[in-house]
mmCIF file of C-alpha atoms in Angstrom:
data_model
loop_
_atom_site.group_PDB
_atom_site.id
_atom_site.type_symbol
_atom_site.label_atom_id
_atom_site.label_comp_id
_atom_site.label_asym_id
_atom_site.label_seq_id
_atom_site.Cartn_x
_atom_site.Cartn_y
_atom_site.Cartn_z
ATOM 1 C CA MET A 1 16.711 10.690 2.773
ATOM 2 C CA GLY A 2 14.767 12.712 0.163
ATOM 3 C CA ASN A 3 12.040 15.334 0.585
ATOM 4 C CA HIS A 4 9.387 12.663 -0.053
ATOM 5 C CA ILE A 5 9.178 11.851 3.478
ATOM 6 C CA TYR A 6 7.784 15.200 4.266
ATOM 7 C CA ILE A 7 5.096 14.433 1.828
ATOM 8 C CA ALA A 8 4.584 10.815 3.221
ATOM 9 C CA MET A 9 4.017 11.574 6.823
ATOM 10 C CA PRO A 10 0.968 13.931 6.527
ATOM 11 C CA VAL A 11 -0.468 12.083 3.439
ATOM 12 C CA MET A 12 -0.363 8.851 5.185
ATOM 13 C CA ALA A 13 -1.847 10.267 8.451
ATOM 14 C CA LEU A 14 -4.679 11.836 6.504
ATOM 15 C CA LEU A 15 -5.342 8.598 4.570
ATOM 16 C CA ALA A 16 -5.347 6.566 7.889
ATOM 17 C CA ILE A 17 -7.923 8.883 9.326
ATOM 18 C CA LEU A 18 -10.011 8.669 6.224
ATOM 19 C CA GLN A 19 -9.768 4.969 6.121
ATOM 20 C CA SER A 20 -10.484 4.116 9.751
ATOM 21 C CA SER A 21 -13.355 6.694 9.910
ATOM 22 C CA VAL A 22 -15.012 6.656 6.582
ATOM 23 C CA LEU A 23 -13.901 3.653 4.464
ATOM 24 C CA SER A 24 -14.462 1.172 7.285
ATOM 25 C CA ARG A 25 -18.347 2.153 7.185
ATOM 26 C CA PHE A 26 -18.460 1.414 3.490
ATOM 27 C CA PRO A 27 -16.887 -1.806 2.698
ATOM 28 C CA ILE A 28 -16.675 -2.742 -1.137
ATOM 29 C CA LEU A 29 -17.405 -6.351 -1.960
ATOM 30 C CA GLY A 30 -17.543 -7.040 1.735
ATOM 31 C CA VAL A 31 -13.855 -5.903 2.392
ATOM 32 C CA VAL A 32 -12.340 -2.493 3.290
ATOM 33 C CA PRO A 33 -9.562 -1.718 0.956
ATOM 34 C CA GLN A 34 -6.239 -0.881 2.398
ATOM 35 C CA LEU A 35 -5.809 2.648 0.811
ATOM 36 C CA LEU A 36 -2.579 3.239 2.538
ATOM 37 C CA PHE A 37 -1.024 -0.008 1.022
ATOM 38 C CA ILE A 38 -2.335 1.006 -2.337
ATOM 39 C CA VAL A 39 -0.816 4.592 -2.249
ATOM 40 C CA ALA A 40 2.657 3.284 -0.859
ATOM 41 C CA LEU A 41 2.707 0.665 -3.755
ATOM 42 C CA ALA A 42 1.705 3.260 -6.543
ATOM 43 C CA TRP A 43 4.295 5.562 -5.147
ATOM 44 C CA GLY A 44 6.893 2.807 -5.352
ATOM 45 C CA ILE A 45 5.918 1.922 -8.850
ATOM 46 C CA VAL A 46 6.475 5.542 -9.980
ATOM 47 C CA ARG A 47 9.305 6.509 -7.818
ATOM 48 C CA GLY A 48 11.189 3.239 -6.973
ATOM 49 C CA LEU A 49 11.921 0.712 -4.438
ATOM 50 C CA GLU A 50 13.409 2.651 -1.786
ATOM 51 C CA GLU A 51 10.739 5.288 -1.697
ATOM 52 C CA GLY A 52 8.051 2.749 -1.897
ATOM 53 C CA VAL A 53 9.287 0.764 1.186
ATOM 54 C CA ILE A 54 9.813 4.075 3.122
ATOM 55 C CA TRP A 55 6.142 4.981 2.278
ATOM 56 C CA ALA A 56 4.984 1.463 3.120
ATOM 57 C CA PHE A 57 6.689 1.648 6.475
ATOM 58 C CA ILE A 58 5.016 5.027 7.332
ATOM 59 C CA ALA A 59 1.638 3.633 6.195
ATOM 60 C CA GLY A 60 2.030 0.610 8.388
ATOM 61 C CA ILE A 61 2.789 2.682 11.486
ATOM 62 C CA CYS A 62 -0.216 4.969 10.768
ATOM 63 C CA VAL A 63 -2.523 1.821 10.329
ATOM 64 C CA ASP A 64 -1.243 0.360 13.538
ATOM 65 C CA LEU A 65 -1.994 3.543 15.391
ATOM 66 C CA PHE A 66 -5.859 2.995 14.609
ATOM 67 C CA SER A 67 -5.711 -0.874 15.331
ATOM 68 C CA ILE A 68 -5.238 -3.281 18.197
ATOM 69 C CA THR A 69 -2.560 -5.320 16.430
ATOM 70 C CA PRO A 70 0.944 -5.038 17.760
ATOM 71 C CA LEU A 71 2.774 -1.728 16.612
ATOM 72 C CA GLY A 72 5.030 -2.504 13.629
ATOM 73 C CA LEU A 73 3.130 -5.640 12.337
ATOM 74 C CA SER A 74 1.368 -3.616 9.592
ATOM 75 C CA SER A 75 4.692 -1.884 8.669
ATOM 76 C CA VAL A 76 6.319 -5.290 8.231
ATOM 77 C CA ALA A 77 3.582 -6.529 6.133
ATOM 78 C CA PHE A 78 3.287 -3.493 4.017
ATOM 79 C CA MET A 79 7.038 -3.333 3.274
ATOM 80 C CA ALA A 80 6.983 -7.059 2.344
ATOM 81 C CA GLY A 81 3.860 -6.472 0.180
ATOM 82 C CA VAL A 82 5.306 -3.408 -1.533
ATOM 83 C CA GLY A 83 9.102 -4.454 -1.828
ATOM 84 C CA ALA A 84 8.517 -7.879 -3.275
ATOM 85 C CA PRO A 85 6.499 -6.644 -6.380
ATOM 86 C CA LEU A 86 8.875 -3.759 -6.819
ATOM 87 C CA LEU A 87 11.777 -6.036 -6.881
ATOM 88 C CA LEU A 88 10.016 -7.870 -9.727
ATOM 89 C CA GLN A 89 9.413 -4.453 -11.485
ATOM 90 C CA GLN A 90 12.733 -4.526 -13.199
ATOM 91 C CA ALA A 91 11.762 -7.777 -15.127
ATOM 92 C CA LEU A 92 8.411 -6.517 -16.149
ATOM 93 C CA PRO A 93 7.523 -3.927 -18.904
ATOM 94 C CA PRO A 94 8.036 -0.313 -17.699
ATOM 95 C CA ARG A 95 4.976 1.516 -16.188
ATOM 96 C CA ARG A 96 1.931 -0.126 -17.708
ATOM 97 C CA LEU A 97 -1.450 -0.238 -16.022
ATOM 98 C CA LEU A 98 -1.756 -4.006 -16.451
ATOM 99 C CA VAL A 99 1.699 -4.377 -14.824
ATOM 100 C CA ALA A 100 0.516 -2.270 -11.861
ATOM 101 C CA MET A 101 -2.575 -4.305 -11.458
ATOM 102 C CA VAL A 102 -0.407 -7.538 -11.287
ATOM 103 C CA MET A 103 1.871 -5.962 -8.844
ATOM 104 C CA ALA A 104 -1.012 -4.687 -6.748
ATOM 105 C CA ALA A 105 -2.623 -8.394 -6.885
ATOM 106 C CA LEU A 106 0.803 -9.923 -6.016
ATOM 107 C CA GLY A 107 1.713 -7.376 -3.200
ATOM 108 C CA THR A 108 -1.774 -7.615 -1.552
ATOM 109 C CA LEU A 109 -1.289 -11.460 -1.453
ATOM 110 C CA ILE A 110 2.054 -11.163 0.079
ATOM 111 C CA TYR A 111 0.884 -8.305 2.477
ATOM 112 C CA LEU A 112 -1.999 -10.637 3.570
ATOM 113 C CA ILE A 113 0.114 -13.799 4.310
ATOM 114 C CA VAL A 114 2.698 -11.724 6.235
ATOM 115 C CA TYR A 115 0.198 -10.056 8.276
ATOM 116 C CA ILE A 116 -1.846 -13.096 8.999
ATOM 117 C CA VAL A 117 1.351 -15.206 9.969
ATOM 118 C CA GLY A 118 2.256 -12.254 12.210
ATOM 119 C CA LEU A 119 -1.069 -12.157 13.868
ATOM 120 C CA ARG A 120 -0.736 -15.871 14.516
ATOM 121 C CA LEU A 121 2.732 -15.432 16.025
ATOM 122 C CA PHE A 122 1.494 -12.740 18.402
ATOM 123 C CA GLY A 123 -1.222 -15.062 19.551
ATOM 124 C CA PHE A 124 -4.305 -13.521 17.779
ATOM 125 C CA SER A 125 -6.631 -16.036 16.486
ATOM 126 C CA THR A 126 -7.294 -15.933 12.745
ATOM 127 C CA PRO A 127 -9.536 -18.717 11.264
ATOM 128 C CA LEU A 128 -7.973 -20.250 8.239
ATOM 129 C CA ASN A 129 -11.299 -20.907 6.651
ATOM 130 C CA GLY A 130 -11.881 -17.274 6.361
ATOM 131 C CA LEU A 131 -8.953 -16.720 4.193
ATOM 132 C CA ALA A 132 -11.077 -17.427 1.058
ATOM 133 C CA GLY A 133 -12.937 -14.247 2.048
ATOM 134 C CA LEU A 134 -9.764 -12.078 1.396
ATOM 135 C CA LEU A 135 -9.670 -13.066 -2.206
ATOM 136 C CA PRO A 136 -11.949 -9.943 -3.111
ATOM 137 C CA MET A 137 -9.472 -7.739 -1.413
ATOM 138 C CA ILE A 138 -6.839 -8.947 -3.931
ATOM 139 C CA GLY A 139 -9.154 -8.169 -7.033
ATOM 140 C CA LEU A 140 -10.194 -4.870 -5.396
ATOM 141 C CA HIS A 141 -6.757 -3.731 -4.966
ATOM 142 C CA ALA A 142 -5.857 -4.709 -8.378
ATOM 143 C CA VAL A 143 -8.501 -2.447 -9.673
ATOM 144 C CA LEU A 144 -8.056 0.434 -7.192
ATOM 145 C CA ILE A 145 -4.354 0.789 -8.118
ATOM 146 C CA VAL A 146 -5.204 2.057 -11.433
ATOM 147 C CA PRO A 147 -6.606 5.577 -10.329
ATOM 148 C CA VAL A 148 -4.274 5.876 -7.625
ATOM 149 C CA TYR A 149 -1.410 5.181 -9.939
ATOM 150 C CA VAL A 150 -2.498 7.570 -12.648
ATOM 151 C CA LEU A 151 -3.160 10.303 -10.020
ATOM 152 C CA ILE A 152 0.205 10.065 -8.275
ATOM 153 C CA ASP A 153 1.962 9.700 -11.798
ATOM 154 C CA SER A 154 0.250 12.877 -12.967
ATOM 155 C CA PHE A 155 0.910 14.770 -9.836
ATOM 156 C CA LEU A 156 4.702 13.965 -9.958
ATOM 157 C CA ARG A 157 4.899 14.881 -13.554
ATOM 158 C CA THR A 158 3.267 18.222 -12.754
ATOM 159 C CA PHE A 159 5.306 19.171 -9.685
ATOM 160 C CA ARG A 160 8.474 17.287 -10.478
ATOM 161 C CA PRO A 161 9.112 17.236 -14.234
ATOM 162 C CA ARG A 162 12.074 15.335 -15.383
ATOM 163 C CA ARG A 163 14.992 17.080 -16.848
#
């Protein structure tokens, strides 16, 4: 395991606190973006599938610590939502912003499906007619991935230049 895990743990913990305390008070288009999911996906786009899935696992645990859902459900949903688009990344053009946006939309859709199915399996009631209200989250994540991706890419280029 690389040194990135030592970065992932405090970053995701701080983002979970920020998301649960600040972002939940200011929804955008009626939804609260999953900032931890976006960061994990952007990290995976830049650094690869293995690191992206590890960041998604850590992000999911941090999210679950601030919610009433079963511990680990967000991790499974995040890992599915990050892993599936990153597997498709090899077939797509390398590191383009439009590709990142498509991957964020696809990953968010997969994350939401896995999360809702998991909630229903654990006995939480989720109205199926409210699923159309989650479409703004897909578009919002597709837009928010751009600044996060650019920030992570420039951070890694500055502190870890390629040889």
